[in-house]
CSV table of C-alpha atoms in Angstrom, one decimal:
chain,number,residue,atom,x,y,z
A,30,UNK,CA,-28.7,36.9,119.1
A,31,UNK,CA,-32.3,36.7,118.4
A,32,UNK,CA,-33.7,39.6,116.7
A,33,UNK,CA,-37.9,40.8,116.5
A,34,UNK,CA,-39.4,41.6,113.0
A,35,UNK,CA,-38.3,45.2,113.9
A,36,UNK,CA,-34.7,44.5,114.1
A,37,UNK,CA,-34.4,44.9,117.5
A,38,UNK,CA,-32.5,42.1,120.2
A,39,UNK,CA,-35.8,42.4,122.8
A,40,UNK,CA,-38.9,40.6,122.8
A,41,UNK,CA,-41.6,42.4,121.0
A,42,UNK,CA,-43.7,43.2,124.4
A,43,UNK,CA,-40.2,44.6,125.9
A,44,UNK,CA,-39.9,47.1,122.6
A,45,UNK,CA,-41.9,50.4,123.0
A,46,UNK,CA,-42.9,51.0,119.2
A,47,UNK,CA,-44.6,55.2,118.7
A,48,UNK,CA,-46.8,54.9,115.2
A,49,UNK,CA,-47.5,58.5,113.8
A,50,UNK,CA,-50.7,57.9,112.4
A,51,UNK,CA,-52.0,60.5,109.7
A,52,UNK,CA,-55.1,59.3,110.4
A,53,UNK,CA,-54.9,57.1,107.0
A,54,UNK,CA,-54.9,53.6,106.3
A,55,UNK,CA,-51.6,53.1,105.9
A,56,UNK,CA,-50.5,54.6,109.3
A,57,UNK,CA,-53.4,52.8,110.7
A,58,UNK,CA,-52.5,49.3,109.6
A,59,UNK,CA,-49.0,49.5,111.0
A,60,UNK,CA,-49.8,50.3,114.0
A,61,UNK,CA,-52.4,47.6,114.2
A,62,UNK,CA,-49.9,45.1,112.7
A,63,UNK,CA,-47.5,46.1,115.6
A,64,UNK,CA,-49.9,45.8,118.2
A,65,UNK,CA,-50.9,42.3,117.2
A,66,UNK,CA,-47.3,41.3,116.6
A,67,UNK,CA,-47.0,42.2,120.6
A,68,UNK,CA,-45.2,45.2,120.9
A,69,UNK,CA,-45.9,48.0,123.4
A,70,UNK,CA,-47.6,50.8,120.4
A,71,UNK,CA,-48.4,54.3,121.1
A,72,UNK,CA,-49.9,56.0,118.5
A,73,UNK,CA,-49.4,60.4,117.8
A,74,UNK,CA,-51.2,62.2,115.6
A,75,UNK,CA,-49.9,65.4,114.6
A,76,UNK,CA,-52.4,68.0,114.2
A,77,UNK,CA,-50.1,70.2,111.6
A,78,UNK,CA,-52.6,73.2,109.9
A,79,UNK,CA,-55.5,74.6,110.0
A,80,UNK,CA,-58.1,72.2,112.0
A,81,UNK,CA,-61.2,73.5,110.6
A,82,UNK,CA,-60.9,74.2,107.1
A,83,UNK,CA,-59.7,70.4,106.2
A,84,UNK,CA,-62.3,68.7,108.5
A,85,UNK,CA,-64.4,67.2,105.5
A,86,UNK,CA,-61.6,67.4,102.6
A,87,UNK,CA,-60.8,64.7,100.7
A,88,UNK,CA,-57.3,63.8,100.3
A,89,UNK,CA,-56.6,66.0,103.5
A,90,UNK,CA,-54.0,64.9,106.2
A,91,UNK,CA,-52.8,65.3,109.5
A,92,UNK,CA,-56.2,68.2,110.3
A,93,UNK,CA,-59.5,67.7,110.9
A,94,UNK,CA,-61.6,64.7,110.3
A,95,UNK,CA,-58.2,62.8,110.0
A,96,UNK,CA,-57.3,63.3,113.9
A,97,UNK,CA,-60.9,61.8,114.4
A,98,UNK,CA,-59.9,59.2,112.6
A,99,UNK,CA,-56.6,58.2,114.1
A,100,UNK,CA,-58.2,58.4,117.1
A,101,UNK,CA,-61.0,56.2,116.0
A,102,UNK,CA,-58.0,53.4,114.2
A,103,UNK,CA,-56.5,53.6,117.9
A,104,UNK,CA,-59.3,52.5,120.1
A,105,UNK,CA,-60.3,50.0,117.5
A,106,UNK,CA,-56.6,48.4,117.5
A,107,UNK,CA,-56.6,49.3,121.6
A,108,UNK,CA,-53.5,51.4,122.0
A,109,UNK,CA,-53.0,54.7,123.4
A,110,UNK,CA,-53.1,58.0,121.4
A,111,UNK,CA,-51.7,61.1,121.6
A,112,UNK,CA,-52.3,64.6,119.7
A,113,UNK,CA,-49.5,67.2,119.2
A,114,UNK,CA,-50.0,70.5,118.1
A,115,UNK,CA,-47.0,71.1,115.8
A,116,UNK,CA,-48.9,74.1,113.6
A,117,UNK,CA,-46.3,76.6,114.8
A,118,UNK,CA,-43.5,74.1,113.4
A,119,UNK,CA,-45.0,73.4,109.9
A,120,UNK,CA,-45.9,77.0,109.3
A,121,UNK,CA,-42.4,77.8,110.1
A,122,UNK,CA,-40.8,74.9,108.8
A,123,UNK,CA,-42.8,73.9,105.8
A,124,UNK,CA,-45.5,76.0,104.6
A,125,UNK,CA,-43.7,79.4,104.8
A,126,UNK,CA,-40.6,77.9,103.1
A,127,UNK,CA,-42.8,76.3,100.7
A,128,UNK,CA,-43.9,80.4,99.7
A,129,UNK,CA,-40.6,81.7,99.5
A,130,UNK,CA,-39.4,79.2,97.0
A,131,UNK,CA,-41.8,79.7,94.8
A,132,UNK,CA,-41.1,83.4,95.3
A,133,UNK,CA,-37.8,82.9,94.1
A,134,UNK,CA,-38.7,80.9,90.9
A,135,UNK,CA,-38.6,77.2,92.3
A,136,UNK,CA,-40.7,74.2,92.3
A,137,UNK,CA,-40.8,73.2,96.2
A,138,UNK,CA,-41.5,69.6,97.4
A,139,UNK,CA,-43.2,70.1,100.6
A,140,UNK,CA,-43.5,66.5,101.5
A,141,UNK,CA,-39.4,66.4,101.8
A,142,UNK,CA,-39.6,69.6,104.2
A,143,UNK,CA,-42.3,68.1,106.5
A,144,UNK,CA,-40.2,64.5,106.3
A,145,UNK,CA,-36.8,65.8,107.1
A,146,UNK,CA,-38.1,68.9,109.6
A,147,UNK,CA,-41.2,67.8,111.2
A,148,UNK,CA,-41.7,63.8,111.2
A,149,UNK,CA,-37.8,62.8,111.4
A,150,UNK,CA,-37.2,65.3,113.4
A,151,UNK,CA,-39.1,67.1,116.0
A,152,UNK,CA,-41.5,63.5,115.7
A,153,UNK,CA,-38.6,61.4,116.4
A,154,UNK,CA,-37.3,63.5,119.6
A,155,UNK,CA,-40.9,63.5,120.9
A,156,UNK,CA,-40.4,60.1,120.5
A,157,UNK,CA,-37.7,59.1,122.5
A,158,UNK,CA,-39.1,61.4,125.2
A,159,UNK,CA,-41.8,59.2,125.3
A,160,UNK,CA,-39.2,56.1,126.0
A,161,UNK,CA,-39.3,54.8,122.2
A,162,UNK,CA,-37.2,52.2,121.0
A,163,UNK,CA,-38.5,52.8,117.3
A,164,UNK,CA,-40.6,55.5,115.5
A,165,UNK,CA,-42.7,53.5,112.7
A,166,UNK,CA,-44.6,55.0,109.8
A,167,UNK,CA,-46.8,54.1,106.8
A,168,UNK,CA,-44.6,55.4,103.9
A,169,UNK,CA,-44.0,53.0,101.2
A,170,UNK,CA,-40.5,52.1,101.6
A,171,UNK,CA,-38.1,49.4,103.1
A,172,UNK,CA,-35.3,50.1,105.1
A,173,UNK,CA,-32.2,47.3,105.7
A,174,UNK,CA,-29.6,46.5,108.0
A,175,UNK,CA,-26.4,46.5,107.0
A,176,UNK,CA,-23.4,44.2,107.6
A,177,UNK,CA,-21.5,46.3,109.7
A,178,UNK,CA,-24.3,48.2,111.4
A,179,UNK,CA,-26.6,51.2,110.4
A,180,UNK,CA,-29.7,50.7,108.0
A,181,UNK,CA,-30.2,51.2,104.1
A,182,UNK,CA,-33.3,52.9,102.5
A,183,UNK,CA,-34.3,50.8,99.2
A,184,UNK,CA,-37.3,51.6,96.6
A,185,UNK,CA,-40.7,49.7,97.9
A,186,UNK,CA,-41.5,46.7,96.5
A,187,UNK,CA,-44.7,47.9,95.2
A,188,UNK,CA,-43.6,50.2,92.5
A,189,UNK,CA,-46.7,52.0,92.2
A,190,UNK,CA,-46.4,53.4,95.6
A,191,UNK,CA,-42.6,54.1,95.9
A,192,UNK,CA,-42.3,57.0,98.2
A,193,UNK,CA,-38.4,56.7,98.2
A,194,UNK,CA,-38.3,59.9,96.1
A,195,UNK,CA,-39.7,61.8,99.0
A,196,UNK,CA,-37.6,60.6,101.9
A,197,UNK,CA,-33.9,60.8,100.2
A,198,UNK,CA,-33.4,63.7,103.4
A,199,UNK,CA,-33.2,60.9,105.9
A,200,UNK,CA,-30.1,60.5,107.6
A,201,UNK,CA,-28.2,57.5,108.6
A,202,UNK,CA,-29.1,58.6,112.6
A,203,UNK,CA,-32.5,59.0,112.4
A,204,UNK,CA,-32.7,55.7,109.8
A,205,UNK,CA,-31.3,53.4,112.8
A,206,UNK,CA,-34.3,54.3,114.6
A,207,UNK,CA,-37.0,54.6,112.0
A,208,UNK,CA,-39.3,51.8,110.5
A,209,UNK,CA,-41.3,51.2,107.4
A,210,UNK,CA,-43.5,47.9,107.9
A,211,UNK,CA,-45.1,48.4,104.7
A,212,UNK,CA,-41.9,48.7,102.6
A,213,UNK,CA,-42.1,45.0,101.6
A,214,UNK,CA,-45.8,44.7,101.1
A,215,UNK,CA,-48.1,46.2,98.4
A,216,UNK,CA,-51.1,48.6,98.4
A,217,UNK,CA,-53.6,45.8,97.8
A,218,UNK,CA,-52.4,43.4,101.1
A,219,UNK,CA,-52.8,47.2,103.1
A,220,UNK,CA,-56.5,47.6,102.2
A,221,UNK,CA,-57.0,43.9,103.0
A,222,UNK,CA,-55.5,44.2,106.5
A,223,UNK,CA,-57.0,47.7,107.1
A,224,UNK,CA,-60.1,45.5,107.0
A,225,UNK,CA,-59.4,42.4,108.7
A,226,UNK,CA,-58.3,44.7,111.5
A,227,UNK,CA,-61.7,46.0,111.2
A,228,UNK,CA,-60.6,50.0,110.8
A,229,UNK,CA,-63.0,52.4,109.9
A,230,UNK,CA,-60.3,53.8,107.6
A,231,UNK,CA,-60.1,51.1,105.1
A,232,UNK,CA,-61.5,52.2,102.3
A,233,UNK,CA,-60.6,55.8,102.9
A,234,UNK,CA,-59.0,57.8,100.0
A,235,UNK,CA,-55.0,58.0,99.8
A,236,UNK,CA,-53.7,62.0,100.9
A,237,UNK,CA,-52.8,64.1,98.4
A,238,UNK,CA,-49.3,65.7,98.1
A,239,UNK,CA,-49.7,68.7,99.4
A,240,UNK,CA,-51.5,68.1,102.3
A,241,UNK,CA,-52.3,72.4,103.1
A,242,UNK,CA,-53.2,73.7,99.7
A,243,UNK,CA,-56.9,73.2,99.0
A,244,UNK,CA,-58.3,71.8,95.9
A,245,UNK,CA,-54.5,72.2,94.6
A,246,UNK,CA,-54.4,76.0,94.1
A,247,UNK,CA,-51.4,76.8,95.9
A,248,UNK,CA,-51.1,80.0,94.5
A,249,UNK,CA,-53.9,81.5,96.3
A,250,UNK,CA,-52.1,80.2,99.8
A,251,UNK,CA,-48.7,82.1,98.6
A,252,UNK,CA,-50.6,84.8,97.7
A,253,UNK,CA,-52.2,85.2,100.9
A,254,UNK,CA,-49.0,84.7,102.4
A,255,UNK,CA,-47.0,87.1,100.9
A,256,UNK,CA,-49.5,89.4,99.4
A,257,UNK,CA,-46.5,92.1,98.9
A,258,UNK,CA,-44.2,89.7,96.9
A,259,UNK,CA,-46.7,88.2,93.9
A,260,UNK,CA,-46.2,91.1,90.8
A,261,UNK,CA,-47.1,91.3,87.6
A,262,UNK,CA,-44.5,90.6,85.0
A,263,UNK,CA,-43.2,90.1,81.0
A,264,UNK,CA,-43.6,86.4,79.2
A,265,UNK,CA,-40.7,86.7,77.1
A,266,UNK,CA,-39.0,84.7,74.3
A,267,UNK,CA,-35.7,83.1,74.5
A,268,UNK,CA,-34.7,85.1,71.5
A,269,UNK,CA,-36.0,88.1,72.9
A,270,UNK,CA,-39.3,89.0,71.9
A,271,UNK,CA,-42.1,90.2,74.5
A,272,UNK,CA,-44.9,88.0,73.9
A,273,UNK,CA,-47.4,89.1,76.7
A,274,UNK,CA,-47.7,89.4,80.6
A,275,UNK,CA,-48.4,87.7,83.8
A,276,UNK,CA,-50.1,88.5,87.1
A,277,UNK,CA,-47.2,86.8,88.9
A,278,UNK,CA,-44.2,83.8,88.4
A,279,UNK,CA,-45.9,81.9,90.8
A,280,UNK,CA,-48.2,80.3,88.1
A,281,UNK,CA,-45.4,79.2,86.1
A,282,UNK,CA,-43.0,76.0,86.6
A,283,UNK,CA,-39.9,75.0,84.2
A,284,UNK,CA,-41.4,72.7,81.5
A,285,UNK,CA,-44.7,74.0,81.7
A,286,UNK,CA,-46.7,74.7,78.4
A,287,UNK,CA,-50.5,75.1,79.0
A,288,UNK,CA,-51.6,78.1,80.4
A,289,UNK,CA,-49.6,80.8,79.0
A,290,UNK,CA,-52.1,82.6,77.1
A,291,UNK,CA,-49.6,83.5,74.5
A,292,UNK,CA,-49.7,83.2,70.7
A,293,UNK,CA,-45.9,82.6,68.8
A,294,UNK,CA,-46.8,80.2,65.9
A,295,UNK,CA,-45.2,77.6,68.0
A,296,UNK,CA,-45.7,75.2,71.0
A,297,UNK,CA,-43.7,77.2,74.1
A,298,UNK,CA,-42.4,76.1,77.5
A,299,UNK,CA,-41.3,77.7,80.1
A,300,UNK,CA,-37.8,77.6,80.3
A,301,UNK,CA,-36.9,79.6,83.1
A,302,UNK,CA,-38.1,82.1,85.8
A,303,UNK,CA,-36.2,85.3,86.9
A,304,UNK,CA,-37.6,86.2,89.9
A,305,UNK,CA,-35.9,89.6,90.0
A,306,UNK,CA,-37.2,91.0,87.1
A,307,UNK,CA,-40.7,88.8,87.5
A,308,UNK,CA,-40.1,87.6,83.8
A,309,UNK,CA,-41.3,84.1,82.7
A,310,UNK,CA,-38.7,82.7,79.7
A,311,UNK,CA,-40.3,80.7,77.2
A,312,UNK,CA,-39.0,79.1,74.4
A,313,UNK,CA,-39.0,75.8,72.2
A,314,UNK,CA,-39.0,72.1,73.8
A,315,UNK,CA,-35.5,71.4,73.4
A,316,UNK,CA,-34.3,74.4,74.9
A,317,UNK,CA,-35.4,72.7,78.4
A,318,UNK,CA,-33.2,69.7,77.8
A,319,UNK,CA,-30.6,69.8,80.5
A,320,UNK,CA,-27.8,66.9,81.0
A,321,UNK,CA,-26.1,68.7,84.3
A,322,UNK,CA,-28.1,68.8,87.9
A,323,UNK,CA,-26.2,70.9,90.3
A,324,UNK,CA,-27.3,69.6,93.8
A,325,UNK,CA,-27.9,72.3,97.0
A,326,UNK,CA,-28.0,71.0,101.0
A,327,UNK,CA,-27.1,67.1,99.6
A,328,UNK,CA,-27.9,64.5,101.9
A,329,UNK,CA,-25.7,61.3,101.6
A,330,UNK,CA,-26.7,58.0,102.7
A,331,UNK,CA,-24.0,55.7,100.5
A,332,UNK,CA,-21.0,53.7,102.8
A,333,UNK,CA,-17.8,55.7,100.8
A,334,UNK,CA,-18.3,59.7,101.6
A,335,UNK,CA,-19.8,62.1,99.1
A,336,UNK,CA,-16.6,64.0,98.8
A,337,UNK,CA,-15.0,61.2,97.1
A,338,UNK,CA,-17.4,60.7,94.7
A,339,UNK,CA,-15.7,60.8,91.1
A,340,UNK,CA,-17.8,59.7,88.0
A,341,UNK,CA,-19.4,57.3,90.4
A,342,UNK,CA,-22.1,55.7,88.3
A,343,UNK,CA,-25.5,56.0,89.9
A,344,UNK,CA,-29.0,56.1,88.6
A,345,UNK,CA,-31.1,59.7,89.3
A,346,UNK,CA,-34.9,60.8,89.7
A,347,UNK,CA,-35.7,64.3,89.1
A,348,UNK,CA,-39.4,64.1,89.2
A,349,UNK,CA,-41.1,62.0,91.6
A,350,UNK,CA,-43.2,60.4,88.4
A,351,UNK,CA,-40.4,59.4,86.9
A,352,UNK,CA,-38.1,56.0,87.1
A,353,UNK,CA,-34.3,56.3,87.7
A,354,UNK,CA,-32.2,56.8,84.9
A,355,UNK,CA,-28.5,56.7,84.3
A,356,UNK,CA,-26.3,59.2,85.4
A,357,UNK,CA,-23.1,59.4,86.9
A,358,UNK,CA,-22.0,62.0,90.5
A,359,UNK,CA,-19.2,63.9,91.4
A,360,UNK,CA,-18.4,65.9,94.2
A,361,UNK,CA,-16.6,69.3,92.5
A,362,UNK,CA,-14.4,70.8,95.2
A,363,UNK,CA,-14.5,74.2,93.7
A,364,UNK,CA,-18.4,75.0,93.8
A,365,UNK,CA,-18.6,72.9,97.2
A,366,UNK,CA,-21.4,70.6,95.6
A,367,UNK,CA,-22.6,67.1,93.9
A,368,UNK,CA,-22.5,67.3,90.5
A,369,UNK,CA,-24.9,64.6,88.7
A,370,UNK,CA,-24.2,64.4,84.9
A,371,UNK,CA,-27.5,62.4,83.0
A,372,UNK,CA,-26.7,60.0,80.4
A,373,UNK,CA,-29.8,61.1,78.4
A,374,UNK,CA,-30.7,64.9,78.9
A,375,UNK,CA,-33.7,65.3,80.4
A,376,UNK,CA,-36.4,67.8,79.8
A,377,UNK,CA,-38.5,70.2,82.1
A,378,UNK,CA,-35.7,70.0,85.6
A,379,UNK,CA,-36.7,72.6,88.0
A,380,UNK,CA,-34.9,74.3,90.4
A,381,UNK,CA,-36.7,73.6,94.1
A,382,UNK,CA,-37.2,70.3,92.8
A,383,UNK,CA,-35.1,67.1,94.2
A,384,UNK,CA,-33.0,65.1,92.5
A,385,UNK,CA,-32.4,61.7,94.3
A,386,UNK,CA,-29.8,59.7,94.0
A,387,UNK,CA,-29.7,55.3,94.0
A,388,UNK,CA,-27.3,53.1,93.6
A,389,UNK,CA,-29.0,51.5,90.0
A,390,UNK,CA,-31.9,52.0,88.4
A,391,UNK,CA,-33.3,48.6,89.8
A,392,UNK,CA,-36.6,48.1,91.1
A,393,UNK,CA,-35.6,47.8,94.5
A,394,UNK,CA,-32.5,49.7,94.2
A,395,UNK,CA,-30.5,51.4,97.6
A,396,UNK,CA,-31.4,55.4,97.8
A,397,UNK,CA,-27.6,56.8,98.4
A,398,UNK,CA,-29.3,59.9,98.9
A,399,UNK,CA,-30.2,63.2,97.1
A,400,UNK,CA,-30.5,67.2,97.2
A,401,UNK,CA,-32.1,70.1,95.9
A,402,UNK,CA,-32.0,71.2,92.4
A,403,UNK,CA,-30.0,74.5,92.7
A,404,UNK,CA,-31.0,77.4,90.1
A,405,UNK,CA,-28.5,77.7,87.1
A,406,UNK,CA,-28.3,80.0,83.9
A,407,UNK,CA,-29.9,79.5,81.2
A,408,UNK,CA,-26.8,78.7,79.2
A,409,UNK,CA,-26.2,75.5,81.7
A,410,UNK,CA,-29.5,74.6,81.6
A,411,UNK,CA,-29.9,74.3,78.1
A,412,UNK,CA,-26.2,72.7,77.9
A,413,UNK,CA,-24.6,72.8,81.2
């Protein structure tokens, strides 16, 4: 059986191929790269917040000036285009999530919200309405079929640009229908293409991670979110001492130092934040080092089940800047949740924060999945 570069048993004009395009260069050049490789593209462009207030922002996405400009990409590659109004769905799904965690004294990723509820998701469906065979993005990773069917997510080959980390919430359904042509090819080749395709978009600046928040002050969109909830609170010692106050938690993250406007003789990190009492925990470097990561809401994309999992050795990312490291997962029947023990504590894990989960610390290593960094005590996460 003959199969197209998509995977597929159909001749490329016979596959129907919808490209979300954020109105960036990557999203651009993959649905041009489609359209020349024959298949039948339809580009959608989700309009997700605010239209006005990101139309000349840099590092905006998915508002504003970037609808004009996946617009623009289309015509210029000659394929349909569509734009959905999902800002009722991200403020729900995303962006009002994204204020109550950090409410509750956690360090949200809402890229891996807007991935797992919005573009894999309510996308995809909108997708196969349209008569879809694939849904295709720009994200910089490679997805694999398997042997005996179903598809594996792996780290990019361009290291640099790795988005694995972000898309560990993807499940083994919506992987059989999703592609990532850029997965095997790096940043460099992208601009290239953007401008032998002759897009307008090719030297355009990459999106920043949190698309909604401008100039990264995300406090001042909780705040006007939840006006009610931000109160001022105690900055307090691990040994007990009260060194000052705070206008509100939501300035703080675990493993922060600067900005704590606090004098002890000694360089302090935050260690923890109890959102109940509004009290920001500081204390010395090593107190943040943590060698247990309690998973919440897992998402498991390996061939044996979760449940079995017993010491299985795996390799971990708790910070999106950071490279795999050594750990080992168990599934604990008691607490109902994967256990990850590191093999070299790591400092500054934060609840709200994902931990994902691949098979080695490789550089194109097989993402087996991930979840969300649950909040512990500060006993366990000193020494859990």
């Amino acid at each position: 059986m003959v199969m197209n570069s998509l995977d597929l048993p159909k001749a490329p004009e016979e596959t129907r191929v919808v490209v979300a395009m954020s109105g960036g260069v990557d999203s651009s050049v993959v649905a041009a790269l489609l359209k020349r490789e024959g298949y039948d593209v339809v580009g959608i462009t989700l309009q997700l917040y605010d239209h006005g207030a990101a139309t000349h922002r840099r590092g905006a996405c998915c508002a504003g000036q970037d609808i004009h400009d996946a617009r623009r990409a289309a015509e210029t590659i000659g394929i349909p285009h569509y734009v959905l109004d999902y800002e009722d769905r991200f403020r729900e799904a995303v962006i009002d999530r994204f204020a109550d965690s950090y409410l509750q004294g956690e360090t949200p990723i809402p890229c891996v919200e807007c991935n797992r509820s919005i573009k894999f998701r309510d996308l995809l469906s909108t997708a196969r309405d349209l008569g879809a065979d694939v849904l295709a993005t720009g994200h910089y990773v490679a997805s694999r079929a398997l042997p005996g069917g179903g598809r594996a997510l792996h780290r990019a080959l361009d290291p640099a640009r790795d988005q694995s980390y972000f898309l560990y919430a993807t499940t083994p359904e919506q992987l059989d229908i999703l592609r990532f042509p850029l997965g095997e090819r790096p940043k460099d080749e992208t601009r290239a293409l953007a401008k032998e395709f002759g897009l307008s978009v090719a030297d355009k600046p990459d999106s920043q991670d949190i698309c909604f928040v401008p100039q990264g002050r995300y406090q001042d969109v909780i705040a006007r979110l939840r006006p009610d909830a931000v109160r001022p609170g105690e900055i307090v010692h691990l040994d007990g001492r009260r060194l000052g106050r705070h206008d509100g938690i939501i300035g703080f993250t675990v493993g922060q130092r600067r900005g704590l406007n606090v004098a002890a003789g000694e360089p302090l990190y935050v260690v923890r934040l109890e959102p109940g009492e509004a009290r920001v925990v500081v204390g010395p470097r090593e107190a943040l080092a943590t060698s247990v990561v309690r998973l919440a809401d897992p998402n498991w994309l390996g061939d044996a089940a979760l449940e079995a999992a017993r010491d299985l050795p795996v390799a971990v990312r708790v910070r999106s800047t950071r490279e795999p490291r050594p750990a080992t997962l168990t599934w604990n029947p008691d607490t109902a949740c994967a256990e990850v023990a590191l093999a070299t504590p790591e400092d500054g894990v934060s609840p709200g924060q994902a931990c994902v989960i691949y098979a080695d610390d490789g550089p194109r290593a097989r993402v087996l999945g991930g979840g969300t960094i649950r909040r512990v005590e500060a006993e366990s996460l000193a020494a859990a």
